[in-house]
Coordinates of C-alpha atoms in Angstrom, one line a residue:
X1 CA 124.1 61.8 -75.6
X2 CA 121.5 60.6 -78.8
X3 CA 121.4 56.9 -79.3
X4 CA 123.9 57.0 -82.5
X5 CA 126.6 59.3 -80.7
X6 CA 126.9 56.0 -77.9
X7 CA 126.7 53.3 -80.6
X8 CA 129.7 54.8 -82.5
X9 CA 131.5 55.6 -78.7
X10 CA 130.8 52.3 -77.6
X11 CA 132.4 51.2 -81.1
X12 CA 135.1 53.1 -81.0
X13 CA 135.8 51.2 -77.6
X14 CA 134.5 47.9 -78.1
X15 CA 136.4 47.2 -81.9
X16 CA 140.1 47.8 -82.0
X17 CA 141.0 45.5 -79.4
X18 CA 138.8 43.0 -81.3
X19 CA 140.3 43.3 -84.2
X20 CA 144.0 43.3 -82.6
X21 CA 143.3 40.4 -81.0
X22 CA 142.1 38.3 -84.9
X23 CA 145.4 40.1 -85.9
X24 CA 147.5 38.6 -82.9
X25 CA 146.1 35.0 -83.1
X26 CA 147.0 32.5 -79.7
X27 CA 146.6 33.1 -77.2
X28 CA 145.1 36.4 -77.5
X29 CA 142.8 35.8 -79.6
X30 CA 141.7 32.3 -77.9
X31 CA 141.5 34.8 -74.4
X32 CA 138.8 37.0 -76.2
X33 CA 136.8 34.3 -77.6
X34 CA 136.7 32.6 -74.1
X35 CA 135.4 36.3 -72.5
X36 CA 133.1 36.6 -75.1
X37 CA 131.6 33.0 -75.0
X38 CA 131.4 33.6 -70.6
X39 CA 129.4 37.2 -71.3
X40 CA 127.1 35.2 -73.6
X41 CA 126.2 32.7 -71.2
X42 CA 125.6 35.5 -68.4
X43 CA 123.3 36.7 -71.0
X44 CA 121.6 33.7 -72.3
X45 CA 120.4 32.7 -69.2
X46 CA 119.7 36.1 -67.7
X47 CA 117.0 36.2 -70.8
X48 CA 115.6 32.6 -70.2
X49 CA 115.4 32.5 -66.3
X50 CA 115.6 36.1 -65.6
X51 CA 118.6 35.8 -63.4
X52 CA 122.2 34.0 -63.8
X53 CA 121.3 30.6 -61.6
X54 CA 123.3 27.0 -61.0
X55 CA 121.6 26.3 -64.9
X56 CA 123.9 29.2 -66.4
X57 CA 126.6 27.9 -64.6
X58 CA 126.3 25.0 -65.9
X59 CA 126.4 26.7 -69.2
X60 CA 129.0 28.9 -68.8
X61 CA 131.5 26.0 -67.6
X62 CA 130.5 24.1 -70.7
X63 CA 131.0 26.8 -73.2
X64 CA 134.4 27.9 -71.7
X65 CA 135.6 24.0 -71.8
X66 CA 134.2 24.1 -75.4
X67 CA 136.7 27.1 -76.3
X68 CA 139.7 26.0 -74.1
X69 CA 139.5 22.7 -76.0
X70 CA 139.3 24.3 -79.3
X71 CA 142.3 26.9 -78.2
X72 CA 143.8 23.5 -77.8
X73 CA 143.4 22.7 -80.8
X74 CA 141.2 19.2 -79.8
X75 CA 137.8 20.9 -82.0
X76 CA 136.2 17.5 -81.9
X77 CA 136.5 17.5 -78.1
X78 CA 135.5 21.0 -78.0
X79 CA 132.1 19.9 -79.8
X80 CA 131.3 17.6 -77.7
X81 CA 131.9 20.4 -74.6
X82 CA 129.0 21.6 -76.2
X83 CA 127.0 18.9 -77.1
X84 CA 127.5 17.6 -73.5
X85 CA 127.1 21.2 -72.3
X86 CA 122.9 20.5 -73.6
X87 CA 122.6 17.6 -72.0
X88 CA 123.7 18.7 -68.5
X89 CA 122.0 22.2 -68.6
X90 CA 118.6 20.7 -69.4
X91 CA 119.2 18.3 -66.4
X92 CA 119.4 21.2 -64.5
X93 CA 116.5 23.0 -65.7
X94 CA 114.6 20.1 -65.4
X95 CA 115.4 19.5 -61.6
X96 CA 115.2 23.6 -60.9
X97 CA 111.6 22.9 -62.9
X98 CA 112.6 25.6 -65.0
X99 CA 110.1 26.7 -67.7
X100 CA 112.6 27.0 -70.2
X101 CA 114.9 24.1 -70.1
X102 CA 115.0 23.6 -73.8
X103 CA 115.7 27.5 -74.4
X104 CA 118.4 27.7 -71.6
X105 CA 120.3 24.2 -72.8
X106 CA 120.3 25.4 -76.5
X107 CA 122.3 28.4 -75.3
X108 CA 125.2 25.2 -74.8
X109 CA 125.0 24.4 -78.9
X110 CA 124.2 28.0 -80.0
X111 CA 127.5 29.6 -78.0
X112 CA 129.5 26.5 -78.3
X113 CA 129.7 25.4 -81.6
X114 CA 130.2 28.9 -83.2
X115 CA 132.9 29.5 -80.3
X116 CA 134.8 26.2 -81.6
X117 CA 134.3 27.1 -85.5
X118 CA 135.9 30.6 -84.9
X119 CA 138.9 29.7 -83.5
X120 CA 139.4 26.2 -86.1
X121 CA 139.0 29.1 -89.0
X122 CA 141.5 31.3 -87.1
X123 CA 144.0 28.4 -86.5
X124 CA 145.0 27.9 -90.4
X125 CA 148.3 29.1 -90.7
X126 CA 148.1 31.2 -94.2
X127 CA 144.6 32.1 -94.3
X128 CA 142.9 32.2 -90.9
X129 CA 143.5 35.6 -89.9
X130 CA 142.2 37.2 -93.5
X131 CA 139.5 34.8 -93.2
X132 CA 138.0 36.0 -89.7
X133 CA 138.6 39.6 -90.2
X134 CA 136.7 38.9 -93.3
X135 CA 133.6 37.5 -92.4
X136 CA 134.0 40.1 -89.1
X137 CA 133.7 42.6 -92.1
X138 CA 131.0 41.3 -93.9
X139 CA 128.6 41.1 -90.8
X140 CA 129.3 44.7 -89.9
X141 CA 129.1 45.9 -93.1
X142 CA 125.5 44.0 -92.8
X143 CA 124.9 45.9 -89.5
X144 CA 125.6 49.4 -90.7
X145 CA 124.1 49.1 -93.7
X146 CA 120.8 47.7 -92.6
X147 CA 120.8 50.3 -89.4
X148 CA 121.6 53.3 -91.9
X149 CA 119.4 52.4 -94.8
X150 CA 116.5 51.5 -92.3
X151 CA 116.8 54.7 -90.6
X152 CA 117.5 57.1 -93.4
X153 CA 114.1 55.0 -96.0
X154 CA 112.3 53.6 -93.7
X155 CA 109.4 51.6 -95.3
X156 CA 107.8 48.3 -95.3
X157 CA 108.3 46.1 -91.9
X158 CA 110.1 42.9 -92.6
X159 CA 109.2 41.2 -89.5
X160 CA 106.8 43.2 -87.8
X161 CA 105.7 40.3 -85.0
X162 CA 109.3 39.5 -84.3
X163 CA 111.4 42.8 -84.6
X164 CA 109.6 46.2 -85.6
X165 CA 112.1 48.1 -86.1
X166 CA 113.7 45.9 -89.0
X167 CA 112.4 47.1 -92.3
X168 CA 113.5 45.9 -96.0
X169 CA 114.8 48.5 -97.1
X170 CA 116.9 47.5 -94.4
X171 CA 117.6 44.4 -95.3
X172 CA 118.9 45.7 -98.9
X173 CA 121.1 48.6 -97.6
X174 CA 122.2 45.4 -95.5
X175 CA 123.0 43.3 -98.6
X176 CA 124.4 45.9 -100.9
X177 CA 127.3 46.6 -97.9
X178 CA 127.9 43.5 -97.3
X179 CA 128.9 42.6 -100.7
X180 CA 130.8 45.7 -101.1
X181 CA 132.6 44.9 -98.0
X182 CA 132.9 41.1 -99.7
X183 CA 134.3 42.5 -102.5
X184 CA 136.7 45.2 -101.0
X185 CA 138.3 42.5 -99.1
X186 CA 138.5 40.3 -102.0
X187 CA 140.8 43.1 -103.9
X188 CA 143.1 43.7 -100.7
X189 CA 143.7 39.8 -99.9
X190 CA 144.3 39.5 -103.8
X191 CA 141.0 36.7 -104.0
X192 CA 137.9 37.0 -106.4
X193 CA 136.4 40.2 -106.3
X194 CA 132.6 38.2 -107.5
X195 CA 132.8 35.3 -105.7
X196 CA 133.9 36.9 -102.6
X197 CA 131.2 40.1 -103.1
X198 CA 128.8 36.8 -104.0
X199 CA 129.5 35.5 -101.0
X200 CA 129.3 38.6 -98.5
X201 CA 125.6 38.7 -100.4
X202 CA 124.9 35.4 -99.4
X203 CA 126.5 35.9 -95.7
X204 CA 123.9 38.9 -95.4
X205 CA 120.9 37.1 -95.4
X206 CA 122.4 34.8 -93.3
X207 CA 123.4 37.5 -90.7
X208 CA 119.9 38.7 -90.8
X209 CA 118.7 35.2 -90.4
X210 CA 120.6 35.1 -87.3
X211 CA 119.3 38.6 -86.0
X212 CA 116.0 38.0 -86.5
X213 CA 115.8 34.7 -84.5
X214 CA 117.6 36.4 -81.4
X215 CA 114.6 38.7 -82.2
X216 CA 112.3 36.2 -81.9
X217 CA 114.1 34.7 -78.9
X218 CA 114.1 37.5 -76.7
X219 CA 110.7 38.0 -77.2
X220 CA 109.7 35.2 -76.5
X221 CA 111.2 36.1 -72.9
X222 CA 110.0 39.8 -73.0
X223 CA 113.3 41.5 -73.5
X224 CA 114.5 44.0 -75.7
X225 CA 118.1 44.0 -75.2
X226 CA 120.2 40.7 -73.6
X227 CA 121.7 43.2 -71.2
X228 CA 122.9 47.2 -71.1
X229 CA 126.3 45.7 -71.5
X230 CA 127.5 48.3 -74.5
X231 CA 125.9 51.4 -74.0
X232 CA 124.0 52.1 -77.3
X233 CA 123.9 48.8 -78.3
X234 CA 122.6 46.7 -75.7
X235 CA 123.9 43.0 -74.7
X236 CA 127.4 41.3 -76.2
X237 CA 124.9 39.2 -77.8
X238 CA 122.6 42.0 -79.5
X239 CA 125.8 42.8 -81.5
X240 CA 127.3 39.3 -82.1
X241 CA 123.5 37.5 -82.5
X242 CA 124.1 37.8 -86.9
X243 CA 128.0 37.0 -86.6
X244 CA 127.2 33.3 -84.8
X245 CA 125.2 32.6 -87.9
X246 CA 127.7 33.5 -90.5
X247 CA 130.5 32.1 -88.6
X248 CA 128.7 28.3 -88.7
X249 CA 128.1 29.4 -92.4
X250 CA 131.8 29.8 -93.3
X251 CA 133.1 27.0 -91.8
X252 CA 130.5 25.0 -92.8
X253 CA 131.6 26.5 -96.6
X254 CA 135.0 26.3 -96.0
X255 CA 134.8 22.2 -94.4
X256 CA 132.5 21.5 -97.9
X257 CA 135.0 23.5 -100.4
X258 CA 138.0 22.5 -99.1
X259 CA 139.6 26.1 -99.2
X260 CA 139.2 28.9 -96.6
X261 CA 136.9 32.0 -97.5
X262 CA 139.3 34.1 -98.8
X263 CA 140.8 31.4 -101.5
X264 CA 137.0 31.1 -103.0

C-alpha cells in the first residue's frame, strides 16, 4: 500500500472517534485527551532519551494529573501539574545525567498546558464544542492543504535545515484551506464569515509554526517520525505537533477577547 492510501486509512480510523468524542463532551472527551497526553509522553521521551525511562514516567504521571485536574475542572491546579511536572522531570534527568534534561522536562509544559487549554475551551457550555471542532478544522485543513499543494507544486524549500520536505507553496495551499475551512465554519455556526476565515489564516501560520519546531526538535535527536504509531503518518505527535500550537493560540485569544472563537 503507497504512502497516501495508509494516511487516508489510518484517517479514516484515527478521526471519527475523535471527533465523537468533542461532540460527546465529559467524560469522553476528558478520556481521550488524557490517552492522548499519556501517548505523547511515551513519545517525547522516546525522542529525547531513546527509550521510555523513570524521566518519562515522571512525565507521563505529570501530564495525566495536568488533565485529570482540568477534567476536574481545577485549570489552575492543572497548570501547575505542569509547571511542577518541569521541575521534577529535570530532577530526574539531572540525577540519570541525562543529556537532555531541558528537552525531556519541556515535554511537561509543552503536553500539559495545551492538554489543560483544550478541555477549559471544551468546558463552556454554549460554545465549547463548536469552538474545538473548529480550530480541529482549521489545523487539518492546514495539514491537507500544505501536504497536497506541496506535493502536487512542489518548489522553493521553506526550511530546508529543519524539514526538507516543507515547501512554500506548501505553506500557501496551507493558508488558503485553512481560511476556507475558517470561513466554512463561520457560515454553519452562524459567526463572521471574515473574521473567522481571518482567523483560520492567522491559526495557519501558527500551525506551521508548531510543525516546524517539532521538526527542528526531532532532529535535533535524529528522528524522523516520534513513533510508527499511525501507519502513514508516523507518531500521535507528528499529527497533533501544529494543533498544540493553535490550541495555546485560541485560548490565549479567547482569555484576551473575552468571547470564544466562534463568537469573534
Amino acid at each position: 500500500m503507497g504512502e497516501l492510501p495508509r494516511r487516508v486509512l489510518s484517517a479514516l480510523v484515527v478521526a471519527p472517534p475523535a471527533v465523537l468524542a468533542v461532540w460527546a463532551g465529559a467524560p469522553y472527551f476528558g478520556a481521550l485527551v488524557l490517552a492522548a497526553v499519556l501517548i505523547l509522553a511515551w513519545e517525547w521521551d522516546r525522542m529525547c532519551d531513546g527509550r521510555f525511562g523513570p524521566a518519562g514516567i515522571v512525565l507521563a504521571l505529570s501530564v495525566a494529573a495536568a488533565a485529570v485536574l482540568a477534567w476536574l475542572s481545577a485549570w489552575t491546579w492543572g497548570l501547575a501539574a505542569a509547571a511542577a511536572g518541569f521541575g521534577a522531570v529535570l530532577a530526574v534527568e539531572r540525577l540519570a545525567r541525562g543529556k537532555a534534561a531541558f528537552w525531556a522536562a519541556f515535554g511537561a509544559l509543552y503536553i500539559g498546558v495545551p492538554a489543560v487549554a483544550i478541555l477549559w475551551l471544551r468546558d463552556d457550555p454554549v460554545a465549547g464544542r463548536a469552538s474545538v471542532l473548529w480550530l480541529i478544522a482549521v489545523t487539518a485543513a492546514t495539514d491537507i492543504g500544505a501536504y497536497f499543494s506541496g506535493r502536487a507544486v512542489g518548489g522553493p524549500k521553506l526550511a530546508p535545515r529543519v524539514s526538507p520536505g516543507k515547501t512554500w507553496a506548501g505553506l500557501l495551499g496551507g493558508v488558503v484551506a485553512a481560511g476556507a475551512a475558517g470561513a466554512a465554519g463561520g457560515w454553519l455556526m452562524d459567526g463572521s464569515l471574515g473574521v473567522l476565515a481571518g482567523a483560520g489564516v492567522m491559526l495557519a501560520f501558527v500551525g506551521q509554526a508548531g510543525d516546524l519546531f517539532e521538526s527542528a526538535a526531532k532532529r535535533r535527536f535524529g528522528r524522523k517520525d516520534m513513533s510508527g504509531l499511525i501507519p502513514g503518518h508516523g507518531g500521535l505527535f507528528d499529527r497533533v505537533d501544529g494543533l498544540v500550537i493553535v490550541i495555546l493560540a485560541v485560548a490565549a485569544a479567547t482569555l484576551l477577547i473575552g468571547a470564544p472563537v466562534v463568537q469573534w
